[in-house]
mmCIF file of C-alpha atoms in Angstrom:
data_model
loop_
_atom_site.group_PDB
_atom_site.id
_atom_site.type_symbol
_atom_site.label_atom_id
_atom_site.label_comp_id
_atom_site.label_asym_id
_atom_site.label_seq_id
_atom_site.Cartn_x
_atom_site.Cartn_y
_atom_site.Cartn_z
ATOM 1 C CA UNK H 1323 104.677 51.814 74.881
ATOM 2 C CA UNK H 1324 101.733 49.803 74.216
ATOM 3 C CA UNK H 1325 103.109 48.605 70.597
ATOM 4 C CA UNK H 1326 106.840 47.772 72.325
ATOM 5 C CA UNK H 1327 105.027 45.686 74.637
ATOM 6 C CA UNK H 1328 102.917 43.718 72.282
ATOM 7 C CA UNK H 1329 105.692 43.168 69.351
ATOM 8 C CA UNK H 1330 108.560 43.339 71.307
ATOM 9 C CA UNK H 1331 110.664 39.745 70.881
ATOM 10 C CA UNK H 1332 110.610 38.656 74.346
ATOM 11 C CA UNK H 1333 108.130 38.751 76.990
ATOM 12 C CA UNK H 1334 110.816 39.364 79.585
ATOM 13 C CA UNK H 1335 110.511 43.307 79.230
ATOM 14 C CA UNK H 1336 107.600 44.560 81.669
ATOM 15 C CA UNK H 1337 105.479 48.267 81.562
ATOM 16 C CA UNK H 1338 107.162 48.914 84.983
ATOM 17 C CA UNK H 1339 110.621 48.586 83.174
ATOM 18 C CA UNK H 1340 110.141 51.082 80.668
ATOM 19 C CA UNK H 1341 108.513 53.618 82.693
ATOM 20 C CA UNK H 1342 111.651 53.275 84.802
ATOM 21 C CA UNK H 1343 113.694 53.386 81.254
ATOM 22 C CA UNK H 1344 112.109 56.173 80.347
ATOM 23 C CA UNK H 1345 112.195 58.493 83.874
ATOM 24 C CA UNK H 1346 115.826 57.201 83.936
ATOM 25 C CA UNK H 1347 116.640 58.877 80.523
ATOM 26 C CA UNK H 1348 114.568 61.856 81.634
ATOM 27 C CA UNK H 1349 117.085 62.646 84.312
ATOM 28 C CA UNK H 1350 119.983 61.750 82.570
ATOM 29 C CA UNK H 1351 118.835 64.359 80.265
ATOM 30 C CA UNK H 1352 118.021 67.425 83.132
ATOM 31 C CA UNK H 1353 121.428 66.595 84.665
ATOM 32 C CA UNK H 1354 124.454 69.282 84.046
ATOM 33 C CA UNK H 1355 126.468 68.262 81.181
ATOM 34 C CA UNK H 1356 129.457 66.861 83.462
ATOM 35 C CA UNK H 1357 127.684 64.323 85.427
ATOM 36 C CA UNK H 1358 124.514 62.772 83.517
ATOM 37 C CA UNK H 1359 124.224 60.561 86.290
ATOM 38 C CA UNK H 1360 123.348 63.140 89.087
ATOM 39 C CA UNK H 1361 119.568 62.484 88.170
ATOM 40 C CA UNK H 1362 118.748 59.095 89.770
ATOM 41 C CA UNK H 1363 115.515 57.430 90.142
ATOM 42 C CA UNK H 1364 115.468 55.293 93.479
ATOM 43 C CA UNK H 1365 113.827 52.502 94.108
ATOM 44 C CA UNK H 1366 111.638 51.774 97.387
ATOM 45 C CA UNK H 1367 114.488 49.727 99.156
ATOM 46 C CA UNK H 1368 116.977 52.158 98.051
ATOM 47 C CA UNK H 1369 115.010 55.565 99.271
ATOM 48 C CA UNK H 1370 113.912 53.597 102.552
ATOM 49 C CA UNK H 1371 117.817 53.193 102.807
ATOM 50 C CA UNK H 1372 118.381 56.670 102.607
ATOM 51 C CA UNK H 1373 115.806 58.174 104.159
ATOM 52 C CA UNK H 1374 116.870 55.968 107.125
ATOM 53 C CA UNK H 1375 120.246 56.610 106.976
ATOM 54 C CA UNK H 1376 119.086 60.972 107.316
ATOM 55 C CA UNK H 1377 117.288 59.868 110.310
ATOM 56 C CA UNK H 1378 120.606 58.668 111.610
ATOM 57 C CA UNK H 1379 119.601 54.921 111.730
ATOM 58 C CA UNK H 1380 121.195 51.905 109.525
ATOM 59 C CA UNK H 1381 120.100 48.410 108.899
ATOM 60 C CA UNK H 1382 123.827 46.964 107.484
ATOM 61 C CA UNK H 1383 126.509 44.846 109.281
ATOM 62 C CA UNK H 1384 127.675 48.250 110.482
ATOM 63 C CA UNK H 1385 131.487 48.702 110.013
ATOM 64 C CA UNK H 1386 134.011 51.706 108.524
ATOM 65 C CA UNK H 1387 135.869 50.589 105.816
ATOM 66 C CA UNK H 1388 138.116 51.122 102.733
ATOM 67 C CA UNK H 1389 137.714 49.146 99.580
ATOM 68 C CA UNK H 1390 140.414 48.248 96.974
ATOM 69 C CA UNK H 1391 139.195 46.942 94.300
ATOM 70 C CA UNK H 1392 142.520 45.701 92.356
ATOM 71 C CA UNK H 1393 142.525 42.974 94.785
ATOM 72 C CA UNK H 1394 138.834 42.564 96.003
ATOM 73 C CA UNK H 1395 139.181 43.225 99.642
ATOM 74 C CA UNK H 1396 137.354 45.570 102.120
ATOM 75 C CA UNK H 1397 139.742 46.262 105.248
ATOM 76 C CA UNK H 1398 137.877 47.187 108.399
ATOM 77 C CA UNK H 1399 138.752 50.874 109.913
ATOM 78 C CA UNK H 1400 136.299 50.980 112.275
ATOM 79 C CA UNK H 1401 132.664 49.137 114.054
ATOM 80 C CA UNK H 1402 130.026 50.930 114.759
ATOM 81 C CA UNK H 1403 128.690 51.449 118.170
ATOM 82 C CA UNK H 1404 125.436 49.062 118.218
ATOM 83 C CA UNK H 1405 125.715 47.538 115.013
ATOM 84 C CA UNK H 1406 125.621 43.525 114.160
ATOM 85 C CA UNK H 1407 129.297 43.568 113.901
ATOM 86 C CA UNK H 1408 129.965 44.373 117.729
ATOM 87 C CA UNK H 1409 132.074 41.619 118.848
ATOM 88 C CA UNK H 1410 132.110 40.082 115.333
ATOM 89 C CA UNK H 1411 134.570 42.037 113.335
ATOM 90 C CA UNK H 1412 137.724 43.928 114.467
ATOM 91 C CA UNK H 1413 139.569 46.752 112.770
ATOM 92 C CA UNK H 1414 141.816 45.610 110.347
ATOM 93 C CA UNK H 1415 139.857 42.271 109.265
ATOM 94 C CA UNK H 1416 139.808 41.999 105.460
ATOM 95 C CA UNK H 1417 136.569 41.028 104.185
ATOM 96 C CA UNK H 1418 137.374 38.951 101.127
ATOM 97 C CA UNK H 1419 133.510 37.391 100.491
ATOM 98 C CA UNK H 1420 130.141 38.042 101.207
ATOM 99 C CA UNK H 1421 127.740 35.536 101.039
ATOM 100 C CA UNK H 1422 130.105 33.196 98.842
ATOM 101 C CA UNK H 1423 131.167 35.491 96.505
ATOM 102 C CA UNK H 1424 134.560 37.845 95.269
ATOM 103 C CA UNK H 1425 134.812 41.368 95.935
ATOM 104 C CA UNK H 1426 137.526 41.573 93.313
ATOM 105 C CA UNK H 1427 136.608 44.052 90.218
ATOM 106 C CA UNK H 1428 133.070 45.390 92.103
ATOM 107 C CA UNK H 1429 131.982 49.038 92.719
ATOM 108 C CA UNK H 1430 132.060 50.551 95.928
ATOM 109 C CA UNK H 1431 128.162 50.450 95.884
ATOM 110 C CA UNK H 1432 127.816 46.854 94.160
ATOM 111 C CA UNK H 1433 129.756 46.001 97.710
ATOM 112 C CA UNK H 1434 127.958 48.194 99.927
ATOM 113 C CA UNK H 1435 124.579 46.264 97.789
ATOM 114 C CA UNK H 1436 125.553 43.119 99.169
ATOM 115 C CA UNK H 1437 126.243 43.872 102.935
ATOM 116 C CA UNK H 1438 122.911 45.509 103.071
ATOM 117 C CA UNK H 1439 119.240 44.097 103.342
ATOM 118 C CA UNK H 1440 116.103 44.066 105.122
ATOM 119 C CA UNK H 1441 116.285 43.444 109.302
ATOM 120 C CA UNK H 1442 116.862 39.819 109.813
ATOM 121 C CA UNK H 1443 118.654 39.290 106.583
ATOM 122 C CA UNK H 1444 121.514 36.716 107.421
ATOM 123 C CA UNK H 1445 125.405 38.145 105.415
ATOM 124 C CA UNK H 1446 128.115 35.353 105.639
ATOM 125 C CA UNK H 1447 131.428 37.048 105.278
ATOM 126 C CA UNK H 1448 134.769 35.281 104.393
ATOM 127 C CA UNK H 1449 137.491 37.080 106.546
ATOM 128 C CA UNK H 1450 141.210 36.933 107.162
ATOM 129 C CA UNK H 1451 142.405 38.253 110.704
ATOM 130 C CA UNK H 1452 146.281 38.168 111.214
ATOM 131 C CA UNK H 1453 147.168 34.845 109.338
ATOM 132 C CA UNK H 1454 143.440 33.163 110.217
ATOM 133 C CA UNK H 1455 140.719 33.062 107.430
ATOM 134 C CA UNK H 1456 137.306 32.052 108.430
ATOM 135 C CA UNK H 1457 133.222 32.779 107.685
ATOM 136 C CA UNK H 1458 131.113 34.734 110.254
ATOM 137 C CA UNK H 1459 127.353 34.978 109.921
ATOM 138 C CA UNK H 1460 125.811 38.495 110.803
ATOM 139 C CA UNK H 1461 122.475 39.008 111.071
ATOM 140 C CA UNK H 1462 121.127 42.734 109.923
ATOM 141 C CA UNK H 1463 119.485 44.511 112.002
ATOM 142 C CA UNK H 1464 118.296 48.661 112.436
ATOM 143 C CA UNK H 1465 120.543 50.615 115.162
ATOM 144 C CA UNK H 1466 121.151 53.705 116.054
ATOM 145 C CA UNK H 1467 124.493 55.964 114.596
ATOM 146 C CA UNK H 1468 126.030 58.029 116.753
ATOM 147 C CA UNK H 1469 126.613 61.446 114.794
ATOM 148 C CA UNK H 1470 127.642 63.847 117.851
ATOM 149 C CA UNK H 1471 130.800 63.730 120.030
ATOM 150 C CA UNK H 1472 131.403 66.055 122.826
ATOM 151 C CA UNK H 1473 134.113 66.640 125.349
ATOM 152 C CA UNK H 1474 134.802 68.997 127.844
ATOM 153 C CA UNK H 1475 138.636 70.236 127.242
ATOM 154 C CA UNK H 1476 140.518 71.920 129.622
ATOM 155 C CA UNK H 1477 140.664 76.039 129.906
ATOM 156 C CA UNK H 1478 136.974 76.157 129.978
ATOM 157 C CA UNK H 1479 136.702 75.052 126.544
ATOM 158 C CA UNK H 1480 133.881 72.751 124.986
ATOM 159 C CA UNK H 1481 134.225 70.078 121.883
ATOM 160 C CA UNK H 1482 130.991 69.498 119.896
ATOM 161 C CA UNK H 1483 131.872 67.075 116.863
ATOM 162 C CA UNK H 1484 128.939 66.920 114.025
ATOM 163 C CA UNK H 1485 129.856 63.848 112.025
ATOM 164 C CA UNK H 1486 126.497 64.128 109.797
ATOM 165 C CA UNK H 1487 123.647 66.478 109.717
ATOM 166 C CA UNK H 1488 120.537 63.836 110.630
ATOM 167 C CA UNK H 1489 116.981 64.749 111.648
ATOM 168 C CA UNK H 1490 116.605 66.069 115.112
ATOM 169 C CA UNK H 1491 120.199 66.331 115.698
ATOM 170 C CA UNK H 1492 119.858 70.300 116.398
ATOM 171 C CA UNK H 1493 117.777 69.489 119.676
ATOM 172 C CA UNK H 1494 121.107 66.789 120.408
ATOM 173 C CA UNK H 1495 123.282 69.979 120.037
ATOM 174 C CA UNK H 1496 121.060 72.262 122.034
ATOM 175 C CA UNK H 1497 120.916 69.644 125.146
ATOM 176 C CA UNK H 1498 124.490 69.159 125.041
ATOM 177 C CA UNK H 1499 125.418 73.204 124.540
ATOM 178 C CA UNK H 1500 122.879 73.312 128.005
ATOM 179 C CA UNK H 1501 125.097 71.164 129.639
ATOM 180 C CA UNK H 1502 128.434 72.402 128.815
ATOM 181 C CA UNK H 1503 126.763 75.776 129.602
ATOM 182 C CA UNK H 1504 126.291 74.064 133.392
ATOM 183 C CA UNK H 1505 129.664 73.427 133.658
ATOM 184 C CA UNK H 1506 131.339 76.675 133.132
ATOM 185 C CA UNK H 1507 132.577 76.352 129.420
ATOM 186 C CA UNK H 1508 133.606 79.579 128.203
ATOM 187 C CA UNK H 1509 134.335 79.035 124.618
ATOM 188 C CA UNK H 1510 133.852 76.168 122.302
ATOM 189 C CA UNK H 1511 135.140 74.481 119.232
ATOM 190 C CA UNK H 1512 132.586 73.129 116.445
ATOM 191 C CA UNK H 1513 134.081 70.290 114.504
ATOM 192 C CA UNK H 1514 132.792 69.966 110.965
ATOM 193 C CA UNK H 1515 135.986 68.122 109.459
ATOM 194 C CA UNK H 1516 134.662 64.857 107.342
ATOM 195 C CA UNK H 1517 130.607 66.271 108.255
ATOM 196 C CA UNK H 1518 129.042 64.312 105.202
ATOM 197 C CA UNK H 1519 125.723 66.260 105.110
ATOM 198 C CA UNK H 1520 122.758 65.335 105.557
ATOM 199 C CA UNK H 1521 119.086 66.990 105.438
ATOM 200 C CA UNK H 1522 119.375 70.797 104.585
ATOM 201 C CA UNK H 1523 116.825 72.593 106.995
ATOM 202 C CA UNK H 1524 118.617 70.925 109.248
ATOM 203 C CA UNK H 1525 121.539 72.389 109.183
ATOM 204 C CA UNK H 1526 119.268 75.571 109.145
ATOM 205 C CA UNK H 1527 117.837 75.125 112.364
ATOM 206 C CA UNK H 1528 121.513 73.816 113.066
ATOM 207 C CA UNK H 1529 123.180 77.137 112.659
#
């Protein structure tokens, strides 16, 4: 390392770099043969990000949405209770630009990159509602997701809805079992449909 970095023809390439080259490689190398890119180093930003998001709390404009790349557009589906897009964005808005710039050939991640940031972080977003196209400014900020649904249905029967397995979401279950319990419920339906995960002794103590 020592003679890359003192021949090497630019002075561009840092230690830090190839230490991350090198882990990087590492990993590729440990990961089964089908998908070398399993084994991923993360940086800071991008563990705090999902370290956060297993905690059940976001810092991002805070939408559901689908992405087509062939013509660079994100379509709304859905805002999330407490986020910065609550009374900003609507379902169905297409998001054409963020911060100035096309959607049009990106990744799904390079897209998800650029609507995410640190709290305070200010995302202008180009979007077309009905036949209107206008910018909206949404400032990030860290809220809440709501990853439990429950209902009481009739014939005694209780809905629990997981949508993701986040930390401290078996004592959520447990209150809400209680109360169902307090009102009679004699059977009960677990809904697991679309659950994306989440931290694994979790879903221990979970079942």
């Amino acid at each position: 390392m020592v003679l890359i970095l003192e021949n090497y023809y630019t002075t561009e390439i840092t230690e830090e770099a190839l230490f991350h080259a090198a882990i990087t490689g590492m990993l590729r190398h440990v990961s089964p043969p089908g998908n070398k890119s399993l084994g991923k180093l993360w940086k800071p930003a991008d563990y705090d990000k999902v370290r956060n998001n297993l905690k059940g709390v976001q810092v991002s404009v805070g939408v559901k949405s689908t992405f087509s790349p062939r013509d660079g557009s994100l379509s709304v589906t859905g805002v999330l209770p407490g986020s910065p897009a609550v009374g900003v964005l609507l379902p169905y808005d297409r998001i054409l630009r963020v911060n100035g710039e096309s959607l049009k050939g990106k990744l799904v991640s390079e897209v998800d990159s650029m609507m995410s940031g640190e709290i305070g972080t200010e995302v202008k977003l180009t979007i077309v509602r009905d036949v209107q196209v206008f910018d909206v400014v949404i400032k990030l900020k860290a809220f809440k997701t709501v990853n439990l649904s429950v209902a009481v249905l009739p014939n005694e029967i209780g809905f629990v809805e997981i949508h993701k397995i986040t930390a401290g979401i078996t004592d959520e279950v447990r209150v809400e079992l209680d109360a169902l319990q307090a009102k009679n419920v004699k059977k009960l339906i677990l809904d697991l449909r679309d659950n994306t995960g989440g931290v694994f002794m979790e879903s221990l103590r979970l079942a």
